[in-house]
């Protein structure tokens, strides 16, 4: 579109403002994490890494971190297996109810998180299942599966099935074809899916509130501490730690999937096929 | 060799019967989804019709409408529902107003490298650090926070936004903005430049082209984004609890209070169905407005 220099400049300035709005608050907490004072305020007079040491020595933070890592890894593994299988199934086969299946698949992300959390809690309550790390993993796997599904299905749509047929024609057994042809084609989308699933699980707090019972994951510890208004400098250090730990996988996933933006953007909407975006309806 | 032959025959059998392969591949994930997620939604619906014994705190497994009739008759819940819906609308409109020019810039004006960089900067808050982003705003808006001290430093009148609904509006708009930007960006990306050039060649000005050519094509993206901003606002209890004040009771924290603090899971389940119903009404209205026809 032909736009005057002035209009382009105005759009660019507006975009710069939006980016500042998105990132400015994150800068603030990163700075505050290194503030020596007990009560954080600007300007920062004395800098320190003391609060990171305090947080890391806190047994409550340590056990919450360990629980988050265990739950995140387990949920990612389950989500990888189930999400990849369902992506293959939806992509390769035409069957009755296929549209309905892909519609239901995005429900855990399209419905408010509190609905998913409360629904799981109701189900555990009715079937007399005690809340534990396993109930956390079940909840996280369910929404992480959608993320992996979105990533893998976007890649499958871009790759041609003729390569797989060619491999079979040349005498490769199904497992050989999978190992030598299909898997290399999918590898980066699988890695991106796994990283994003872990980042999502490690940071999740709404569904976890209803499936964790008395235990604390790291986000639950942060939420509780902010709610009580205690240990705030420590909270700041932990929050920056979580921010870094989730930012690294997201940045890496964005980089390896950069050939297809819809893979990383997949959490929001998949625009490759009307089926998936229609599924939001 | 025999095992090899069996494997080959099995492979051939699967190849000839696609439905068998399909069933083989799809049954584990679909079983999980059916047993864990859909069964849980059914359990939620059932729980909404149970009640809680006030003395023992146990759930009474007897069908009753009492939870829903409480929500329908008590005006306090009408206020909560109205407040939540108005907030969801305000946040959705704000995010759309911010996201439209921004997405237009990165999709149609920015050069490749700027586009990649800006997209990455949007993606980071989309995926990560929800609590970090809420906590940042506590530090900014609180009485000794960044904004008031900045204002007093400059000699400006100090705004006291902490624990107000205005603060919630700002923070919600901030939190869900990436969820609005991404689908709108995707929609802009699909509009061919030649279409905009054709419109200009036929004598349309920038604003006319936007209204008559661009807007109809990106409307599905706006609707997709609004579904997220709406749904996320309806389901959040963290922001009302941490940012909001005494008049910031929303559906999300009403559910949280009943389920976690009040120990009344059935009532929380009934409230959750209110937010599902609001989502259903919203989607129906969007459909009636023709927003989905282009999808």
Coordinates of C-alpha atoms in Angstrom, one line a residue, chain A residues 1-3 7-8 11-16 18-19 21-26 28-29 32 39-42 78 81-90 92-93 95 101 104-116 118-123 125-126 128 137-139 141-142 145-147 151 164-165 168 171 173-175 196-197 199-200 203 205-207 209-210 218-220 222-223 226-227 232-233 235-236 239-240 242-243 246-248 250-251 254 258 261 263-269 271-272 274 277-278 280-281, chain B residues 4 7-8 11-12 15 18-19 21-26 28-30 32-33 36-41 43-44 46-47 50 59 61 97-102 104-106 108-109 116 118-133 135-140 144-146 149 170 173-174 177-183 185-187 189-190 193 196-197 200-201 206 209-210 214 224-225 227-228 231-232 234-238 241-242 251-253 255-256 259-260 265 268-270 272 275-276 279 283 287 292 295:
Chain A
X1 CA 0.0 0.0 0.0
X2 CA 1.3 3.5 -0.9
X3 CA 1.7 5.4 2.3
X7 CA 2.1 7.9 7.8
X8 CA 4.8 5.3 7.8
X11 CA 2.9 3.8 12.4
X12 CA 6.5 3.0 13.3
X13 CA 6.4 5.3 16.3
X14 CA 3.1 3.7 17.5
X15 CA 4.6 0.2 17.1
X16 CA 7.7 1.3 19.1
X18 CA 3.5 -0.8 21.9
X19 CA 6.7 -2.8 22.2
X21 CA 4.4 -1.1 26.7
X22 CA 4.9 -4.9 26.3
X23 CA 8.5 -5.0 27.5
X24 CA 8.9 -2.1 29.9
X25 CA 7.3 -3.8 32.9
X26 CA 9.5 -6.8 32.4
X28 CA 11.3 -3.0 35.8
X29 CA 11.2 -6.4 37.6
X32 CA 14.3 -4.6 40.9
X39 CA 11.4 -2.1 49.7
X40 CA 11.8 -1.7 46.0
X41 CA 11.7 1.7 44.5
X42 CA 13.4 3.8 41.8
X78 CA 3.1 -37.3 27.8
X81 CA 3.5 -38.7 22.6
X82 CA -0.2 -37.9 22.6
X83 CA 0.0 -34.6 20.7
X84 CA 2.2 -36.2 17.9
X85 CA -0.1 -39.2 17.6
X86 CA -3.2 -37.1 17.3
X87 CA -1.5 -34.7 14.8
X88 CA -0.7 -37.8 12.6
X89 CA -4.2 -39.1 13.0
X90 CA -6.0 -35.9 12.1
X92 CA -3.4 -38.6 7.5
X93 CA -6.9 -40.0 7.9
X95 CA -12.9 -40.2 9.1
X101 CA -12.4 -34.1 17.1
X104 CA -12.8 -30.5 20.9
X105 CA -9.0 -30.7 20.9
X106 CA -8.6 -26.9 21.3
X107 CA -11.2 -26.7 24.1
X108 CA -8.5 -26.8 26.9
X109 CA -7.0 -23.6 25.4
X110 CA -10.2 -21.9 24.2
X111 CA -12.2 -22.3 27.4
X112 CA -11.1 -20.2 30.4
X113 CA -8.3 -22.0 32.3
X114 CA -10.3 -21.9 35.5
X115 CA -13.0 -24.1 33.8
X116 CA -10.4 -26.7 33.0
X118 CA -12.2 -26.8 38.3
X119 CA -13.5 -29.5 35.9
X120 CA -10.4 -31.6 36.8
X121 CA -10.8 -31.0 40.5
X122 CA -14.5 -32.0 40.3
X123 CA -13.5 -35.2 38.4
X125 CA -13.2 -35.4 43.8
X126 CA -16.0 -37.6 42.4
X128 CA -11.9 -40.0 45.1
X137 CA 0.8 -33.8 35.5
X138 CA -2.5 -35.0 34.2
X139 CA -3.8 -31.4 34.1
X141 CA -0.4 -32.8 29.9
X142 CA -4.0 -32.1 28.7
X145 CA -0.9 -31.8 24.2
X146 CA -2.8 -29.1 22.3
X147 CA 0.5 -27.1 21.9
X151 CA 3.1 -27.5 16.1
X164 CA 6.7 -41.5 2.6
X165 CA 5.1 -43.4 -0.3
X168 CA 7.7 -47.6 1.0
X171 CA 11.2 -51.4 0.2
X173 CA 9.3 -51.1 6.4
X174 CA 6.9 -48.7 8.1
X175 CA 9.2 -48.3 11.1
X196 CA 6.9 -24.6 24.3
X197 CA 5.0 -27.3 26.2
X199 CA 7.6 -23.4 29.2
X200 CA 3.8 -23.4 29.4
X203 CA 4.7 -21.1 34.2
X205 CA -0.7 -21.3 37.8
X206 CA -4.5 -21.3 37.1
X207 CA -5.1 -25.0 36.4
X209 CA -4.3 -24.1 41.7
X210 CA -7.1 -26.6 41.4
X218 CA 7.1 -22.6 41.8
X219 CA 4.3 -20.4 40.3
X220 CA 2.0 -21.4 43.2
X222 CA 5.2 -17.0 43.9
X223 CA 1.4 -16.4 43.9
X226 CA 2.6 -12.0 46.6
X227 CA -0.8 -12.6 48.0
X232 CA 8.8 -9.7 48.2
X233 CA 12.6 -9.2 47.3
X235 CA 9.8 -13.2 45.0
X236 CA 11.4 -10.7 42.7
X239 CA 10.2 -14.3 39.2
X240 CA 13.2 -13.2 37.2
X242 CA 11.3 -18.1 36.0
X243 CA 11.2 -15.4 33.3
X246 CA 10.9 -19.8 30.2
X247 CA 12.2 -17.1 27.8
X248 CA 15.2 -19.3 26.7
X250 CA 10.5 -19.8 23.8
X251 CA 13.3 -17.9 22.0
X254 CA 10.9 -19.4 17.7
X258 CA 11.3 -19.6 12.1
X261 CA 5.7 -18.6 12.0
X263 CA 4.2 -23.2 14.4
X264 CA 5.2 -21.0 17.3
X265 CA 2.2 -18.7 17.0
X266 CA 0.1 -21.9 17.2
X267 CA -0.9 -21.2 20.7
X268 CA -3.3 -18.6 19.5
X269 CA -4.6 -19.6 16.1
X271 CA -4.3 -20.1 10.0
X272 CA -3.2 -22.8 7.6
X274 CA -9.9 -23.3 8.1
X277 CA -9.3 -21.8 13.2
X278 CA -12.9 -22.7 12.8
X280 CA -12.2 -22.0 17.9
X281 CA -15.9 -21.5 17.1
Chain B
X4 CA 11.0 -60.3 10.0
X7 CA 6.7 -57.7 10.8
X8 CA 6.5 -57.2 7.1
X11 CA 3.2 -53.6 8.0
X12 CA 1.5 -54.6 4.8
X15 CA -0.8 -50.3 4.9
X18 CA -5.9 -47.3 6.6
X19 CA -8.8 -47.3 9.1
X21 CA -3.7 -47.6 11.2
X22 CA -5.9 -44.6 12.0
X23 CA -7.5 -46.4 15.0
X24 CA -4.1 -47.5 16.1
X25 CA -2.7 -44.0 16.0
X26 CA -5.7 -42.1 17.3
X28 CA -4.4 -43.4 22.8
X29 CA -4.7 -39.6 22.5
X30 CA -8.5 -39.7 22.0
X32 CA -6.9 -39.6 27.1
X33 CA -8.9 -36.7 25.9
X36 CA -9.5 -36.9 31.3
X37 CA -10.9 -33.8 29.7
X38 CA -14.5 -34.5 28.5
X39 CA -15.2 -36.7 31.5
X40 CA -14.0 -33.8 33.7
X41 CA -16.4 -31.4 32.0
X43 CA -18.1 -34.1 36.3
X44 CA -18.1 -30.3 36.5
X46 CA -22.7 -32.9 37.7
X47 CA -21.0 -31.1 40.6
X50 CA -24.7 -31.1 44.0
X59 CA -20.4 -32.7 49.1
X61 CA -24.6 -36.1 45.9
X97 CA -7.3 -0.7 19.1
X98 CA -3.7 -1.3 20.1
X99 CA -3.2 -4.4 18.0
X100 CA -4.6 -3.3 14.7
X101 CA -2.0 -0.5 13.8
X102 CA 0.8 -2.5 15.4
X104 CA -0.4 -3.6 10.3
X105 CA 3.0 -2.1 10.8
X106 CA 4.8 -5.4 11.3
X108 CA 2.9 -4.5 5.8
X109 CA 5.4 -1.7 6.5
X116 CA 11.2 -10.8 12.9
X118 CA 9.0 -7.4 16.8
X119 CA 7.3 -10.8 16.4
X120 CA 9.8 -12.3 18.8
X121 CA 9.2 -9.5 21.3
X122 CA 5.5 -10.3 21.1
X123 CA 6.0 -14.0 21.3
X124 CA 7.9 -13.9 24.6
X125 CA 5.1 -12.5 26.7
X126 CA 2.6 -14.7 24.8
X127 CA 4.2 -17.9 26.1
X128 CA 6.1 -17.1 29.3
X129 CA 6.1 -15.4 32.6
X130 CA 2.4 -14.7 33.3
X131 CA 3.1 -14.1 37.0
X132 CA 6.2 -12.1 36.3
X133 CA 4.1 -9.7 34.2
X135 CA 4.0 -8.8 39.5
X136 CA 5.7 -6.1 37.4
X137 CA 2.5 -4.1 37.5
X138 CA 2.2 -4.3 41.2
X139 CA 5.6 -2.7 41.4
X140 CA 4.6 -0.1 38.9
X144 CA 5.4 3.7 46.3
X145 CA 5.7 2.2 42.9
X146 CA 7.4 3.3 39.7
X149 CA 7.4 8.1 42.2
X170 CA -4.7 -1.7 32.3
X173 CA -5.1 -5.2 28.5
X174 CA -1.4 -5.6 28.9
X177 CA -2.4 -7.9 24.1
X178 CA -0.1 -10.6 22.5
X179 CA -3.1 -12.9 22.1
X180 CA -4.8 -10.2 20.0
X181 CA -1.7 -9.2 18.0
X182 CA -0.9 -12.6 16.7
X183 CA -4.1 -13.6 15.0
X185 CA -0.9 -10.2 12.2
X186 CA -1.7 -13.6 10.7
X187 CA -4.8 -12.1 8.9
X189 CA -0.1 -11.4 6.3
X190 CA -2.6 -13.2 4.1
X193 CA -0.1 -6.3 -1.4
X196 CA -4.1 -2.8 -1.8
X197 CA -2.3 -1.4 -4.8
X200 CA -5.2 2.7 -4.7
X201 CA -5.0 2.5 -8.5
X206 CA -5.8 5.0 2.6
X209 CA -9.0 1.1 1.4
X210 CA -8.7 0.2 5.1
X214 CA -8.6 -4.5 4.6
X224 CA -10.2 -15.0 16.9
X225 CA -8.2 -12.6 19.1
X227 CA -12.2 -14.9 21.8
X228 CA -9.0 -15.2 23.7
X231 CA -12.1 -16.1 27.6
X232 CA -8.9 -15.2 29.4
X234 CA -13.5 -14.4 32.3
X235 CA -11.2 -17.1 33.7
X236 CA -8.6 -15.1 35.6
X237 CA -8.5 -14.9 39.4
X238 CA -4.9 -14.0 39.8
X241 CA -6.8 -10.9 43.7
X242 CA -3.4 -9.2 43.2
X251 CA -16.3 -14.4 38.2
X252 CA -12.8 -15.8 38.3
X253 CA -12.1 -14.9 41.9
X255 CA -15.0 -19.2 41.7
X256 CA -11.6 -19.3 43.4
X259 CA -13.6 -23.7 45.6
X260 CA -10.4 -23.0 47.4
X265 CA -16.9 -27.0 45.1
X268 CA -17.9 -22.9 42.2
X269 CA -18.9 -25.4 39.5
X270 CA -22.2 -23.5 38.9
X272 CA -17.9 -21.8 36.1
X275 CA -18.6 -18.2 32.4
X276 CA -19.0 -21.0 29.9
X279 CA -18.5 -17.5 26.2
X283 CA -19.5 -16.8 20.2
X287 CA -21.5 -15.6 14.5
X292 CA -17.2 -16.3 11.0
X295 CA -13.2 -18.2 8.3

